[in-house]
mmCIF file of C-alpha atoms in Angstrom:
data_model
loop_
_atom_site.group_PDB
_atom_site.id
_atom_site.type_symbol
_atom_site.label_atom_id
_atom_site.label_comp_id
_atom_site.label_asym_id
_atom_site.label_seq_id
_atom_site.Cartn_x
_atom_site.Cartn_y
_atom_site.Cartn_z
ATOM 1 C CA UNK A 18 98.129 31.128 72.733
ATOM 2 C CA UNK A 19 95.552 29.892 70.152
ATOM 3 C CA UNK A 20 96.126 27.396 67.516
ATOM 4 C CA UNK A 21 97.188 28.682 64.006
ATOM 5 C CA UNK A 22 96.703 26.203 61.162
ATOM 6 C CA UNK A 23 99.136 26.438 58.367
ATOM 7 C CA UNK A 24 97.879 25.894 54.745
ATOM 8 C CA UNK A 25 100.093 22.905 54.554
ATOM 9 C CA UNK A 26 98.086 21.359 57.490
ATOM 10 C CA UNK A 27 94.845 22.272 55.681
ATOM 11 C CA UNK A 28 96.150 20.496 52.522
ATOM 12 C CA UNK A 29 97.261 17.568 54.191
ATOM 13 C CA UNK A 30 93.778 17.212 56.020
ATOM 14 C CA UNK A 31 91.863 17.557 52.605
ATOM 15 C CA UNK A 32 94.197 14.718 51.139
ATOM 16 C CA UNK A 33 93.654 12.470 53.884
ATOM 17 C CA UNK A 34 89.956 13.233 53.773
ATOM 18 C CA UNK A 35 90.078 12.509 49.911
ATOM 19 C CA UNK A 36 89.074 16.110 48.930
ATOM 20 C CA UNK A 37 90.815 18.443 46.660
ATOM 21 C CA UNK A 38 91.252 22.229 46.678
ATOM 22 C CA UNK A 39 89.267 24.403 44.294
ATOM 23 C CA UNK A 40 92.377 25.216 42.304
ATOM 24 C CA UNK A 41 93.320 21.458 42.070
ATOM 25 C CA UNK A 42 89.850 20.683 40.847
ATOM 26 C CA UNK A 43 90.010 23.414 38.178
ATOM 27 C CA UNK A 44 93.273 22.265 37.008
ATOM 28 C CA UNK A 45 92.058 18.597 36.788
ATOM 29 C CA UNK A 46 88.934 19.956 34.965
ATOM 30 C CA UNK A 47 90.868 21.794 32.411
ATOM 31 C CA UNK A 48 93.199 18.824 31.777
ATOM 32 C CA UNK A 49 90.252 16.595 31.248
ATOM 33 C CA UNK A 50 88.587 18.678 28.516
ATOM 34 C CA UNK A 51 88.384 16.513 25.427
ATOM 35 C CA UNK A 52 90.475 17.665 22.398
ATOM 36 C CA UNK A 53 89.393 15.076 19.937
ATOM 37 C CA UNK A 54 89.096 16.037 16.324
ATOM 38 C CA UNK A 55 85.222 15.663 16.542
ATOM 39 C CA UNK A 56 85.025 18.306 19.315
ATOM 40 C CA UNK A 57 87.358 20.641 17.582
ATOM 41 C CA UNK A 58 85.066 20.330 14.334
ATOM 42 C CA UNK A 59 82.005 21.076 16.383
ATOM 43 C CA UNK A 60 83.537 24.065 18.018
ATOM 44 C CA UNK A 61 84.761 25.480 14.649
ATOM 45 C CA UNK A 62 81.264 25.018 13.069
ATOM 46 C CA UNK A 63 79.922 27.179 15.990
ATOM 47 C CA UNK A 64 82.313 30.091 15.037
ATOM 48 C CA UNK A 65 80.738 32.974 13.495
ATOM 49 C CA UNK A 66 80.782 33.738 9.809
ATOM 50 C CA UNK A 67 81.932 37.657 9.610
ATOM 51 C CA UNK A 68 81.716 39.887 6.628
ATOM 52 C CA UNK A 69 83.535 43.103 6.979
ATOM 53 C CA UNK A 70 82.867 45.956 5.095
ATOM 54 C CA UNK A 71 85.319 48.296 6.947
ATOM 55 C CA UNK A 72 89.121 48.023 6.854
ATOM 56 C CA UNK A 73 89.529 48.835 10.529
ATOM 57 C CA UNK A 74 87.081 46.120 11.529
ATOM 58 C CA UNK A 75 88.979 43.576 9.422
ATOM 59 C CA UNK A 76 92.204 44.614 11.181
ATOM 60 C CA UNK A 77 90.354 44.217 14.581
ATOM 61 C CA UNK A 78 89.230 40.716 13.639
ATOM 62 C CA UNK A 79 92.800 40.021 12.417
ATOM 63 C CA UNK A 80 94.360 41.331 15.887
ATOM 64 C CA UNK A 81 92.060 39.150 17.686
ATOM 65 C CA UNK A 82 93.353 36.262 15.883
ATOM 66 C CA UNK A 83 90.182 35.274 14.056
ATOM 67 C CA UNK A 84 90.478 35.998 10.390
ATOM 68 C CA UNK A 85 89.514 32.453 10.004
ATOM 69 C CA UNK A 86 85.955 33.677 11.003
ATOM 70 C CA UNK A 87 85.938 35.975 7.905
ATOM 71 C CA UNK A 88 84.029 35.056 4.941
ATOM 72 C CA UNK A 89 84.151 38.222 2.912
ATOM 73 C CA UNK A 90 85.520 41.716 2.776
ATOM 74 C CA UNK A 91 85.563 45.168 1.205
ATOM 75 C CA UNK A 92 87.779 45.967 -1.672
ATOM 76 C CA UNK A 93 89.826 48.342 0.737
ATOM 77 C CA UNK A 94 90.388 45.631 3.327
ATOM 78 C CA UNK A 95 94.092 44.424 2.553
ATOM 79 C CA UNK A 96 95.444 43.772 6.054
ATOM 80 C CA UNK A 97 96.312 41.357 7.622
ATOM 81 C CA UNK A 98 97.557 39.652 4.448
ATOM 82 C CA UNK A 99 95.588 36.405 4.932
ATOM 83 C CA UNK A 100 92.371 38.271 3.756
ATOM 84 C CA UNK A 101 93.543 38.624 0.359
ATOM 85 C CA UNK A 102 91.975 35.502 -0.788
ATOM 86 C CA UNK A 103 88.786 36.360 0.708
ATOM 87 C CA UNK A 104 85.789 37.236 -1.510
ATOM 88 C CA UNK A 105 85.298 41.003 -2.178
ATOM 89 C CA UNK A 106 81.825 42.343 -1.567
ATOM 90 C CA UNK A 107 82.229 45.904 -2.340
ATOM 91 C CA UNK A 108 83.674 47.934 -5.153
ATOM 92 C CA UNK A 109 84.113 51.536 -5.563
ATOM 93 C CA UNK A 110 82.075 53.192 -8.282
ATOM 94 C CA UNK A 111 84.876 55.576 -8.931
ATOM 95 C CA UNK A 112 87.619 53.986 -10.951
ATOM 96 C CA UNK A 113 90.626 55.380 -9.533
ATOM 97 C CA UNK A 114 93.305 53.450 -11.482
ATOM 98 C CA UNK A 115 93.445 55.916 -14.408
ATOM 99 C CA UNK A 116 92.559 59.156 -12.440
ATOM 100 C CA UNK A 117 94.901 61.686 -10.929
ATOM 101 C CA UNK A 118 94.349 62.887 -7.287
ATOM 102 C CA UNK A 119 92.736 65.914 -8.651
ATOM 103 C CA UNK A 120 90.323 63.818 -10.887
ATOM 104 C CA UNK A 121 89.489 61.382 -7.965
ATOM 105 C CA UNK A 122 88.560 64.477 -5.764
ATOM 106 C CA UNK A 123 86.304 65.968 -8.362
ATOM 107 C CA UNK A 124 84.647 62.572 -9.009
ATOM 108 C CA UNK A 125 83.846 62.005 -5.314
ATOM 109 C CA UNK A 126 82.628 65.574 -4.784
ATOM 110 C CA UNK A 127 80.395 65.190 -7.847
ATOM 111 C CA UNK A 128 78.970 61.724 -6.593
ATOM 112 C CA UNK A 129 78.302 63.212 -3.306
ATOM 113 C CA UNK A 130 76.626 66.260 -4.496
ATOM 114 C CA UNK A 131 74.434 64.326 -6.704
ATOM 115 C CA UNK A 132 73.550 61.856 -3.873
ATOM 116 C CA UNK A 133 75.314 58.809 -5.637
ATOM 117 C CA UNK A 134 76.832 55.960 -3.508
ATOM 118 C CA UNK A 135 80.567 55.786 -3.909
ATOM 119 C CA UNK A 136 80.441 51.987 -3.258
ATOM 120 C CA UNK A 137 78.502 49.152 -4.718
ATOM 121 C CA UNK A 138 77.795 46.243 -2.442
ATOM 122 C CA UNK A 139 77.404 42.809 -3.853
ATOM 123 C CA UNK A 140 74.351 41.887 -1.894
ATOM 124 C CA UNK A 141 73.905 38.622 -3.691
ATOM 125 C CA UNK A 142 77.517 37.496 -3.019
ATOM 126 C CA UNK A 143 76.915 38.545 0.616
ATOM 127 C CA UNK A 144 73.869 36.264 0.692
ATOM 128 C CA UNK A 145 75.786 33.346 -0.837
ATOM 129 C CA UNK A 146 78.479 33.601 1.761
ATOM 130 C CA UNK A 147 75.902 33.365 4.559
ATOM 131 C CA UNK A 148 77.438 35.581 7.317
ATOM 132 C CA UNK A 149 76.040 35.688 10.777
ATOM 133 C CA UNK A 150 77.724 39.180 11.215
ATOM 134 C CA UNK A 151 78.234 41.915 8.849
ATOM 135 C CA UNK A 152 80.540 44.781 10.483
ATOM 136 C CA UNK A 153 80.114 48.252 8.566
ATOM 137 C CA UNK A 154 79.983 51.891 9.598
ATOM 138 C CA UNK A 155 77.410 54.675 8.437
ATOM 139 C CA UNK A 156 79.229 57.433 10.029
ATOM 140 C CA UNK A 157 81.138 58.623 6.722
ATOM 141 C CA UNK A 158 79.546 58.014 3.315
ATOM 142 C CA UNK A 159 82.905 58.669 1.468
ATOM 143 C CA UNK A 160 84.933 56.080 3.578
ATOM 144 C CA UNK A 161 82.709 53.162 2.982
ATOM 145 C CA UNK A 162 79.236 51.917 1.995
ATOM 146 C CA UNK A 163 76.427 54.487 2.208
ATOM 147 C CA UNK A 164 73.514 54.380 4.600
ATOM 148 C CA UNK A 165 71.165 53.025 1.886
ATOM 149 C CA UNK A 166 73.552 50.092 1.372
ATOM 150 C CA UNK A 167 73.927 49.504 4.956
ATOM 151 C CA UNK A 168 70.053 49.348 4.910
ATOM 152 C CA UNK A 169 69.862 46.901 2.296
ATOM 153 C CA UNK A 170 72.511 44.568 4.246
ATOM 154 C CA UNK A 171 70.157 44.874 7.317
ATOM 155 C CA UNK A 172 67.429 43.003 5.178
ATOM 156 C CA UNK A 173 69.709 39.971 5.180
ATOM 157 C CA UNK A 174 69.425 37.307 7.757
ATOM 158 C CA UNK A 175 72.610 38.489 9.400
ATOM 159 C CA UNK A 176 73.237 40.743 12.404
ATOM 160 C CA UNK A 177 74.737 44.009 11.139
ATOM 161 C CA UNK A 178 77.086 45.991 13.614
ATOM 162 C CA UNK A 179 77.848 49.579 12.613
ATOM 163 C CA UNK A 180 80.979 50.965 14.236
ATOM 164 C CA UNK A 181 80.055 54.492 14.637
ATOM 165 C CA UNK A 182 82.308 56.332 17.266
ATOM 166 C CA UNK A 183 81.365 60.085 17.302
ATOM 167 C CA UNK A 184 83.545 61.065 20.520
ATOM 168 C CA UNK A 185 86.773 59.625 22.178
ATOM 169 C CA UNK A 186 84.534 58.006 24.734
ATOM 170 C CA UNK A 187 82.729 55.941 21.997
ATOM 171 C CA UNK A 188 86.304 54.549 21.064
ATOM 172 C CA UNK A 189 87.274 53.629 24.674
#
């Protein structure tokens, strides 16, 4: 009958030879990671600066636990609650505060038919905030900023990600 080595035998041989298992080396490496304030500050400075023009994108960033990366938001972005203090970089061109639902619908229809954008984008504020990334969409001109405004944002020194799912597969 052949000799069968147990894992315990292999571990004892590594210990006597002065070597460690790969898992042990990984655990040691993780434990030795420097956690000084200087390192944390450096890592935080590498965090992206995100400006979200889309409520669902703001919620995704929040669900990932990264609302601290957000530097700006649209007027419609109101969740999670800690985004309330962020600068608002868009505004509706239809003042809905005094209009009935029917009047809002008529104002939106009129704006769309005449080719006017429903939202204003504060490009200067976005430029001041200095985002590395702007998240928007150009699928629906009633739901968020227009294609023209997205084009203006693309001229900034920031990457623009446009979330435009058109099929269920695009969402997955």
